[in-house]
CSV table of C-alpha atoms in Angstrom, one decimal:
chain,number,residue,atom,x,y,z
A,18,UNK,CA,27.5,59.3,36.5
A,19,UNK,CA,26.8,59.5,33.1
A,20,UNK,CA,23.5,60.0,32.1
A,21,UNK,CA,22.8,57.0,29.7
A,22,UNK,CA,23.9,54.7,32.9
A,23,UNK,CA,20.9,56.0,35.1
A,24,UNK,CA,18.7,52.7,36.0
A,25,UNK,CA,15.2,53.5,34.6
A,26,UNK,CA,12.2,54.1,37.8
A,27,UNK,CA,10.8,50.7,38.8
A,28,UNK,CA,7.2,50.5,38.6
A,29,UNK,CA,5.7,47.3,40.6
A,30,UNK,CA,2.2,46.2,40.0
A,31,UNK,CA,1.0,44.3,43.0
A,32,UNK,CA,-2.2,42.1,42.1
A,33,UNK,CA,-3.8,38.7,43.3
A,34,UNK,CA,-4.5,36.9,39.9
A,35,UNK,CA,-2.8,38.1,36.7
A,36,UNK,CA,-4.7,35.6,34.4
A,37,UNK,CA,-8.1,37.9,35.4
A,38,UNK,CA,-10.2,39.2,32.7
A,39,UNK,CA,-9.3,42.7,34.3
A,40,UNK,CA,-5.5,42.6,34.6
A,41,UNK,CA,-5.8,41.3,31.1
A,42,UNK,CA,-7.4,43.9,29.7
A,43,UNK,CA,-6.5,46.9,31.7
A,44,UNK,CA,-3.1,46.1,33.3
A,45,UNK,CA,-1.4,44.3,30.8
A,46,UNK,CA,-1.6,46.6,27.5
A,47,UNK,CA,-0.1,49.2,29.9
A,48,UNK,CA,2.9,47.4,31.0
A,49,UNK,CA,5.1,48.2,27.4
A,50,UNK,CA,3.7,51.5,27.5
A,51,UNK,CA,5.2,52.2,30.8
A,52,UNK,CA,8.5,50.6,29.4
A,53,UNK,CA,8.1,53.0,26.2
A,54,UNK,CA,8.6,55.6,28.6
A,55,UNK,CA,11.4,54.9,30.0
A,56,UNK,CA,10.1,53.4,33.2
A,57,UNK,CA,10.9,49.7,34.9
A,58,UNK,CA,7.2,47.7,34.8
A,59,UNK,CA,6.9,44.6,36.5
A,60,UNK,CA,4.2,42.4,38.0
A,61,UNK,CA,3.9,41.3,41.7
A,62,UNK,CA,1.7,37.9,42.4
A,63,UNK,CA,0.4,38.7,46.2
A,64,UNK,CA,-1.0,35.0,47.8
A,65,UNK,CA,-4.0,35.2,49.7
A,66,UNK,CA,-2.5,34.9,53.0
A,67,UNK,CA,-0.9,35.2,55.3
A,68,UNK,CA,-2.0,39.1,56.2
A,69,UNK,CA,0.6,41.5,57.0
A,70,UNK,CA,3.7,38.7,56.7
A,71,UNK,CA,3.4,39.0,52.6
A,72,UNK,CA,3.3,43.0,52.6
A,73,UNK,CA,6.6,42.4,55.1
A,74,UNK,CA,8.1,39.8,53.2
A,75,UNK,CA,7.8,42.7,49.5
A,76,UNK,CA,8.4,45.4,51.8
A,77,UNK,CA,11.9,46.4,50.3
A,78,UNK,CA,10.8,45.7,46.3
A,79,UNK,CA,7.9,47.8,47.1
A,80,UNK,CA,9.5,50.4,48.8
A,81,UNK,CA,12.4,50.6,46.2
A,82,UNK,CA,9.5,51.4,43.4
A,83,UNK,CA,9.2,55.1,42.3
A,84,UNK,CA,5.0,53.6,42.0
A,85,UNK,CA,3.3,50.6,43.3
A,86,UNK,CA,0.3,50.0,41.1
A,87,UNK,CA,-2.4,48.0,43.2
A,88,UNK,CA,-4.5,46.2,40.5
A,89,UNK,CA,-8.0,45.4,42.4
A,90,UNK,CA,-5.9,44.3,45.2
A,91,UNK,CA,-7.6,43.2,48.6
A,92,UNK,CA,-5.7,44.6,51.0
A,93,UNK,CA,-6.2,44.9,54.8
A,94,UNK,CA,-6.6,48.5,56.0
A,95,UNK,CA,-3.4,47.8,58.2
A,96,UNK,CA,-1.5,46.5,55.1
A,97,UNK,CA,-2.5,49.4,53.1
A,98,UNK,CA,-1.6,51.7,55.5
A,99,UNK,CA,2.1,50.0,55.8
A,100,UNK,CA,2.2,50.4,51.9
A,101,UNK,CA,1.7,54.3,52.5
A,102,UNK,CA,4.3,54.8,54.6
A,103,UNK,CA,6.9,52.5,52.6
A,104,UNK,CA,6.1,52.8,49.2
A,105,UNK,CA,6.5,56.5,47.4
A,106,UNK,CA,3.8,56.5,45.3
A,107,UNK,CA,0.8,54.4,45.1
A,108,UNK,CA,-2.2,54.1,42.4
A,109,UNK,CA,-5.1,51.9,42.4
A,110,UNK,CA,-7.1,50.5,39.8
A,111,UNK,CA,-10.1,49.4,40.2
A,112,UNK,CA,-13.5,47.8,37.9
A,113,UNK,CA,-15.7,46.4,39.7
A,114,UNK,CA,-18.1,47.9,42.7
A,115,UNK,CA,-15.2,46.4,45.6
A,116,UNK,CA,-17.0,48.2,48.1
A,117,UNK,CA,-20.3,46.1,48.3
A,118,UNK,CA,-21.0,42.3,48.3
A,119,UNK,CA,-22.4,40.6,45.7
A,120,UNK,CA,-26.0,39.3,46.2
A,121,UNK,CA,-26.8,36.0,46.9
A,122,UNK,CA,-29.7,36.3,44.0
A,123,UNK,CA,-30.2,38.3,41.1
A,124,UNK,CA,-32.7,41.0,42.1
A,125,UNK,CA,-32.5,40.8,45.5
A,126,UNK,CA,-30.3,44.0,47.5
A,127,UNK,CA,-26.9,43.5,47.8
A,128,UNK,CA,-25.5,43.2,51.5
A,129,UNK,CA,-23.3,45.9,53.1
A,130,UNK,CA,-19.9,45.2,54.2
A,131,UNK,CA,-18.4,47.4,56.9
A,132,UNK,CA,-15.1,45.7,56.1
A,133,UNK,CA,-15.0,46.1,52.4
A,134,UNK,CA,-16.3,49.9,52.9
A,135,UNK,CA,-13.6,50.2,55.2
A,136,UNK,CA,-10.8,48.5,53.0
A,137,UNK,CA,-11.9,50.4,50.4
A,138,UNK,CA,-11.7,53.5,51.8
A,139,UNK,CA,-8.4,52.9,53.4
A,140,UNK,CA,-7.4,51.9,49.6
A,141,UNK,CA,-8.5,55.2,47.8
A,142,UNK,CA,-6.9,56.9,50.9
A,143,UNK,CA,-3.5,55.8,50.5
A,144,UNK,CA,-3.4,56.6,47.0
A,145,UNK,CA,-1.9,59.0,45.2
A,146,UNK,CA,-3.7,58.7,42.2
A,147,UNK,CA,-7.0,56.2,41.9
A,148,UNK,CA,-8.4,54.9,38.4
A,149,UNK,CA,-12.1,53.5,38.2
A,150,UNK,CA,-13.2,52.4,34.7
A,151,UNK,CA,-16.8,54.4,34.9
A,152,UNK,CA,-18.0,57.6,36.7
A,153,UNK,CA,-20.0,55.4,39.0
A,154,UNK,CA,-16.8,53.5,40.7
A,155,UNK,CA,-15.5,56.8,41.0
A,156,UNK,CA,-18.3,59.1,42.6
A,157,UNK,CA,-17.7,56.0,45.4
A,158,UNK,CA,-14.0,56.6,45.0
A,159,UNK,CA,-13.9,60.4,45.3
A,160,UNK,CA,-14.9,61.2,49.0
A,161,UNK,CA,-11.5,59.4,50.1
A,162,UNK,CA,-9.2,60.0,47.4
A,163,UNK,CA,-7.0,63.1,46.3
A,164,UNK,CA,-7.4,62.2,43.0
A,165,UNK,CA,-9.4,60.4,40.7
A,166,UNK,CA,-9.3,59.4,37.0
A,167,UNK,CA,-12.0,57.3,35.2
A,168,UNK,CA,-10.3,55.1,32.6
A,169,UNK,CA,-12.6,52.7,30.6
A,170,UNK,CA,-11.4,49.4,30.1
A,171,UNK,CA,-10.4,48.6,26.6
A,172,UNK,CA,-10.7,46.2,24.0
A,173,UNK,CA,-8.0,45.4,21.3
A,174,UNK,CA,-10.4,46.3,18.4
A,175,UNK,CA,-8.0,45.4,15.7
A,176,UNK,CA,-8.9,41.8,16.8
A,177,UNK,CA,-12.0,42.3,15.3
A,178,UNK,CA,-12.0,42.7,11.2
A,179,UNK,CA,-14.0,44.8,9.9
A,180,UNK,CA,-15.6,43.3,7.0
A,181,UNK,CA,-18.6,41.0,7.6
A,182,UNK,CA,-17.6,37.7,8.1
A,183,UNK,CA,-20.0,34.5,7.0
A,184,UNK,CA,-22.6,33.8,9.4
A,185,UNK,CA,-24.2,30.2,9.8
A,186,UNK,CA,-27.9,30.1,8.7
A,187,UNK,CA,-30.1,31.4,11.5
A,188,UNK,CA,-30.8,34.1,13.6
A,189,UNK,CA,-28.3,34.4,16.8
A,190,UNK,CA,-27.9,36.3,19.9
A,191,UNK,CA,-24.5,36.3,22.0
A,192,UNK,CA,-23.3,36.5,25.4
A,193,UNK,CA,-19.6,36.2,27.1
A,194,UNK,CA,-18.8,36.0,30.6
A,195,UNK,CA,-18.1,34.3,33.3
A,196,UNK,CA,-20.1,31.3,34.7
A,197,UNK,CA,-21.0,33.3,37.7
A,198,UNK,CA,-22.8,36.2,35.3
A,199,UNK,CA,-24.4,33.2,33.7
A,200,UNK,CA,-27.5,34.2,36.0
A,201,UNK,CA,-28.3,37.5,34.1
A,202,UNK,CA,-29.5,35.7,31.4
A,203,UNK,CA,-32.5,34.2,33.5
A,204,UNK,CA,-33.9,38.3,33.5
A,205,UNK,CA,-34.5,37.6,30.3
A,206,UNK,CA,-35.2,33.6,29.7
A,207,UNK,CA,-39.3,34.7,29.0
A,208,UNK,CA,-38.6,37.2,26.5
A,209,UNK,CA,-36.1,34.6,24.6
A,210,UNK,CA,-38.5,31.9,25.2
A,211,UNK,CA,-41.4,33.7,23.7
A,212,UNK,CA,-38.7,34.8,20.5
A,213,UNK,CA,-37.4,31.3,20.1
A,214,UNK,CA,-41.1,29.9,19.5
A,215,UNK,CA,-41.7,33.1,17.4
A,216,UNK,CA,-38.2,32.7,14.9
A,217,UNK,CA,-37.7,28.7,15.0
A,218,UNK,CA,-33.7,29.4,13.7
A,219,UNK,CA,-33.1,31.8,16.8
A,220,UNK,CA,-30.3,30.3,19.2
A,221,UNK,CA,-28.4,32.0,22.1
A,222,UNK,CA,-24.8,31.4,21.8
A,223,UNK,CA,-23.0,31.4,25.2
A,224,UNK,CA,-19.2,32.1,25.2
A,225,UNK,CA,-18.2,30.6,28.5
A,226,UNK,CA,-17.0,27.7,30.5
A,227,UNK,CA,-20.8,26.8,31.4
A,228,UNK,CA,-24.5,27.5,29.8
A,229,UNK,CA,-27.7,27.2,30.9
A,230,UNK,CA,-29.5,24.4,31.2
A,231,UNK,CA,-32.4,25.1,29.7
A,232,UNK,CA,-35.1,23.5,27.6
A,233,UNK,CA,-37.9,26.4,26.3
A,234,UNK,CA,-34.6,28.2,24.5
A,235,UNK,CA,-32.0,26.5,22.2
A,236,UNK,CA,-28.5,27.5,23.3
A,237,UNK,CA,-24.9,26.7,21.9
A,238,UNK,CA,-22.1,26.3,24.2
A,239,UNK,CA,-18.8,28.1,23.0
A,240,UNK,CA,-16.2,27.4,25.5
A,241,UNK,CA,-13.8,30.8,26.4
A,242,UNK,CA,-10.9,30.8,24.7
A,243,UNK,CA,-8.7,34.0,23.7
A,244,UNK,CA,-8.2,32.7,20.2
A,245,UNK,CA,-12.0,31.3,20.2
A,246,UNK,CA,-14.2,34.6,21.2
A,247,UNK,CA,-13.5,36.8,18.2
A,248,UNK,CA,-15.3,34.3,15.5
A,249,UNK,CA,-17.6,33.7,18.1
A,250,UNK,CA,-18.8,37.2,18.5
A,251,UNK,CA,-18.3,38.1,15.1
A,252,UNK,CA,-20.3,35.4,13.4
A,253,UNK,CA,-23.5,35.9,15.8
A,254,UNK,CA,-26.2,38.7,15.4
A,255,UNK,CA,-27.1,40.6,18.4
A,256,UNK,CA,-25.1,41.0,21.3
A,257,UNK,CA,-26.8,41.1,24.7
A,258,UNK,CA,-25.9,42.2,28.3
A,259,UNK,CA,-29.0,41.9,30.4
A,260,UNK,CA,-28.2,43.2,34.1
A,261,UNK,CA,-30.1,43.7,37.4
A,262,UNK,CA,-30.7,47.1,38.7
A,263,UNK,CA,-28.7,47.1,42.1
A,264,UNK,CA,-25.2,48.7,43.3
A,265,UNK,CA,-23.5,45.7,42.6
A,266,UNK,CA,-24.7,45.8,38.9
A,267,UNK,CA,-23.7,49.5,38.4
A,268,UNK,CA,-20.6,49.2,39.0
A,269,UNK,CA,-20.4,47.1,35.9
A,270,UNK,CA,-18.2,48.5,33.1
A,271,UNK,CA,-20.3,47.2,30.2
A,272,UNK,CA,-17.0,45.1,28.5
A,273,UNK,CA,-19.4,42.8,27.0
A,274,UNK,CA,-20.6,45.8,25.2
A,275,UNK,CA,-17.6,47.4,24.2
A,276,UNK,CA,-16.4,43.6,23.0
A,277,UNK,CA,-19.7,42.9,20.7
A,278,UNK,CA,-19.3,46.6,19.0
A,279,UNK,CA,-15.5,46.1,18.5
A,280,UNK,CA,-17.1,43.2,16.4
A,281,UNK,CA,-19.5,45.0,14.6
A,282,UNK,CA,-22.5,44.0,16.4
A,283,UNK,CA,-25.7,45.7,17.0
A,284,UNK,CA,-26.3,45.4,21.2
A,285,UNK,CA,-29.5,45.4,23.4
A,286,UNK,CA,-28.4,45.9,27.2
A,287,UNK,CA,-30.6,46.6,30.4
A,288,UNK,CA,-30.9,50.0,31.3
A,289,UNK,CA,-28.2,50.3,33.9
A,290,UNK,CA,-25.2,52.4,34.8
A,291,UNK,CA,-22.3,52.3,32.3
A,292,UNK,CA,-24.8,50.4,29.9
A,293,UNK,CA,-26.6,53.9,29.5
A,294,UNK,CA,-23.6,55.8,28.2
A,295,UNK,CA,-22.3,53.2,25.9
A,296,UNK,CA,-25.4,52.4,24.0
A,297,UNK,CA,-27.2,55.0,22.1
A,298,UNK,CA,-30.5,53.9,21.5
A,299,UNK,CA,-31.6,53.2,18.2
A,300,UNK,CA,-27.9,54.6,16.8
A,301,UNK,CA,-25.3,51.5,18.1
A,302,UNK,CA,-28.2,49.5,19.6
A,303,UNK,CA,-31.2,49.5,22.1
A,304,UNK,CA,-31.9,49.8,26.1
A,305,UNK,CA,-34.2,47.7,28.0
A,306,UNK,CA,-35.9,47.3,31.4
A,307,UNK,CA,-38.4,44.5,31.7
A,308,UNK,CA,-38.9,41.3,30.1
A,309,UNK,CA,-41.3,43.1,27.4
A,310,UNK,CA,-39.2,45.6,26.7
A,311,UNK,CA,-36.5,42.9,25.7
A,312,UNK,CA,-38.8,41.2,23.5
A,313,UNK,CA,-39.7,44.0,21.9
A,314,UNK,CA,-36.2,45.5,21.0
A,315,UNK,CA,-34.3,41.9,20.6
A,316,UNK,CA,-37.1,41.3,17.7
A,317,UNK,CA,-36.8,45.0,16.1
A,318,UNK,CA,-33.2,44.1,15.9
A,319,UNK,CA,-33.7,40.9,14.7
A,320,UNK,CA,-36.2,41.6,11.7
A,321,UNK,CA,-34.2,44.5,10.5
A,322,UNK,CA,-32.5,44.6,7.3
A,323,UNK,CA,-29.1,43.1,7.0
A,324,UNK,CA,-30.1,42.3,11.1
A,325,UNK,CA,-29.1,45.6,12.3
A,326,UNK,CA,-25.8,46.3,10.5
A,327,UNK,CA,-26.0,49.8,10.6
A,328,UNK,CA,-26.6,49.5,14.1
A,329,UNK,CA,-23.3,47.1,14.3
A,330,UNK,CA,-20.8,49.8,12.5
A,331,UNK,CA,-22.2,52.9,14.7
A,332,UNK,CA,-21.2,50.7,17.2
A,333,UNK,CA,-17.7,49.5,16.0
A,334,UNK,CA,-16.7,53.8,15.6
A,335,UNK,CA,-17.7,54.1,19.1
A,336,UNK,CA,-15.2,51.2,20.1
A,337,UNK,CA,-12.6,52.5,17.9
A,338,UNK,CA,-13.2,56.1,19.1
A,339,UNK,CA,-13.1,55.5,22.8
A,340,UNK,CA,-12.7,52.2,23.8
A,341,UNK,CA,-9.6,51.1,21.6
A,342,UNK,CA,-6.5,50.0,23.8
A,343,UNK,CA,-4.2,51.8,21.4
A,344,UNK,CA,-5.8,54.8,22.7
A,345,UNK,CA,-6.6,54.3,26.2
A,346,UNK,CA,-3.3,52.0,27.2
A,347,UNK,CA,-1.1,54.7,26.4
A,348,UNK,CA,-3.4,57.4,28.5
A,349,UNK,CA,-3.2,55.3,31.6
A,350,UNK,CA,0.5,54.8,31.0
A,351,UNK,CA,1.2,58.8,31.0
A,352,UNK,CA,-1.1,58.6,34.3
A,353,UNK,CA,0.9,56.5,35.9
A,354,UNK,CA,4.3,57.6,34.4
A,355,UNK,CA,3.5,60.7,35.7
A,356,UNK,CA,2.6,59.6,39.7
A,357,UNK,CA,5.6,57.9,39.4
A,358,UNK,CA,8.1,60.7,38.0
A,359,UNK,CA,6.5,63.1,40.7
A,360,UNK,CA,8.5,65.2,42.8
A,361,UNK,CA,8.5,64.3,47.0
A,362,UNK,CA,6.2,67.2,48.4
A,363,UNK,CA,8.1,69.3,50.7
């Protein structure tokens, strides 16, 4: 056969909802980087249910793949287990703490899981290769995989132009996420309270498909949209990530920071996890614990000059320098091209 006629490997990524903020941002650049390299990508919607009948019903695409990529799939130890012993390579990707159940309130500890340790175990097990997207996911991941790469999770920074767009009158501060996160922001509601009777333009822009409801702290609703949040960011003045201190919390990969310093935004975050190695205090932006602590370093940022600009651009080279998914799509792409292209151990 000649050589040119050799189908290129198939690479199938398996995953539950490919409109996700994750598969968006970590799965998605990699696909035409995997094609650049000769291989086959292609996606694979898995339904909810039935267990074990829809691993059975892909078992021959999966198991004609040179790699399955499992994209924060919940799987059933039994169905992971049947993947294994189909499918000749496996990797799984992971961003969030999978492993542990989110709590019911913010503060309080979250539950265990016996099932979701399990699962998750069972998951890193199978795998020939596991990416987290901090060190924290993968200290968790470690003790039951072979191998383990941590692989932020990028932001398209050439989204964001660089030079300094026009900014309403008034002071602002931004958050994005989803409505679920929207409860982080009540850590903080004294602090902002006591700022937005100190500066009377202050507002707290929320980019999401809900706000709070509150009445001691003026808020502007942005509704999410893809083309919307760039503007939205870039036009604000501080970009905050307040967090609770629990394991649920650290395995947070601190996007929302990565996104406000792709836009040139200075950034005051709790002091928590990932948040600890993406900020540098008083270079890109500031670190916080309690409610006084936010005060205080929301209005240092606030009453600088130029609001913190210098703080913004420190933040925009880190972005560009190691969060950029020009840089960090191709890396996972050679990860995975690799897994796939590997030789059957003997």
């Amino acid at each position: 056969m000649h050589p040119d006629s050799i189908e290129p490997l198939q690479v199938v990524v398996l995953t539950h909802k490919p409109e996700a903020p994750s598969f968006r941002h970590r799965i998605q650049p990699m696909l035409p980087e995997l094609a650049a390299r000769g291989l086959e990508p292609s996606v694979e919607v898995l339904p909810s249910r039935p267990l074990l009948l829809r691993v059975l019903a892909r078992r021959r695409r999966l198991g004609a793949a040179a790699a399955v990529v499992l994209a924060k799939t919940k799987l059933h130890p039994l169905e992971a287990r049947l993947l294994r012993r189909w499918c000749r390579r496996v990797v799984y990707d992971f961003d969030d703490a999978v492993y542990t159940v989110r709590p019911r309130r913010v503060g309080h500890r979250p539950a265990q899981s016996p099932l979701r340790q399990w699962r998750f175990a069972t998951l890193c097990g199978i795998a020939d290769l596991v990416l987290a997207c901090n060190e924290t996911l993968a200290a968790r991941a470690r003790p039951h995989a072979g191998r383990v790469e941590v692989v932020p999770t990028p932001v398209d920074v050439e989204r964001y132009p660089k030079e300094a767009p026009r900014r309403p009158p008034g002071r602002s501060l931004v958050w994005i996420g989803m409505p679920e996160n929207l409860c982080y922001l009540e850590l903080i509601r004294p602090a902002l309270a006591r700022l937005s009777g100190e500066f009377q333009d202050l507002t707290l822009r929320v980019i999401s498909s809900a706000a709070p409801r509150w009445t001691d702290v003026p808020i502007e609703l942005v509704p999410w949209s893809e083309a919307a949040e760039v503007d939205a960011l870039r036009t604000a003045d501080v970009g905050i990530m307040p967090l609770s201190d629990d394991d649920w919390s650290s395995g947070k990969c601190s996007f929302k920071l990565v996104q406000y310093m792709a836009a040139g935004l200075p950034c005051v975050a709790s002091r928590v996890a990932m948040n600890c190695e993406v900020v540098s205090p008083g270079s890109n932006g500031y670190l916080a614990g309690n409610a006084g602590e936010w005060e205080d370093r929301l209005r240092a940022v606030l009453t600088m000059d130029d609001r913190g600009r210098s703080l913004g651009r420190a933040g925009r080279e880190l972005a560009e320098r190691r969060f950029d998914r020009r840089m960090v799509a191709p890396r996972t792409a050679g990860l995975v091209a690799a897994v796939a292209r590997a030789q059957p151990q003997q």
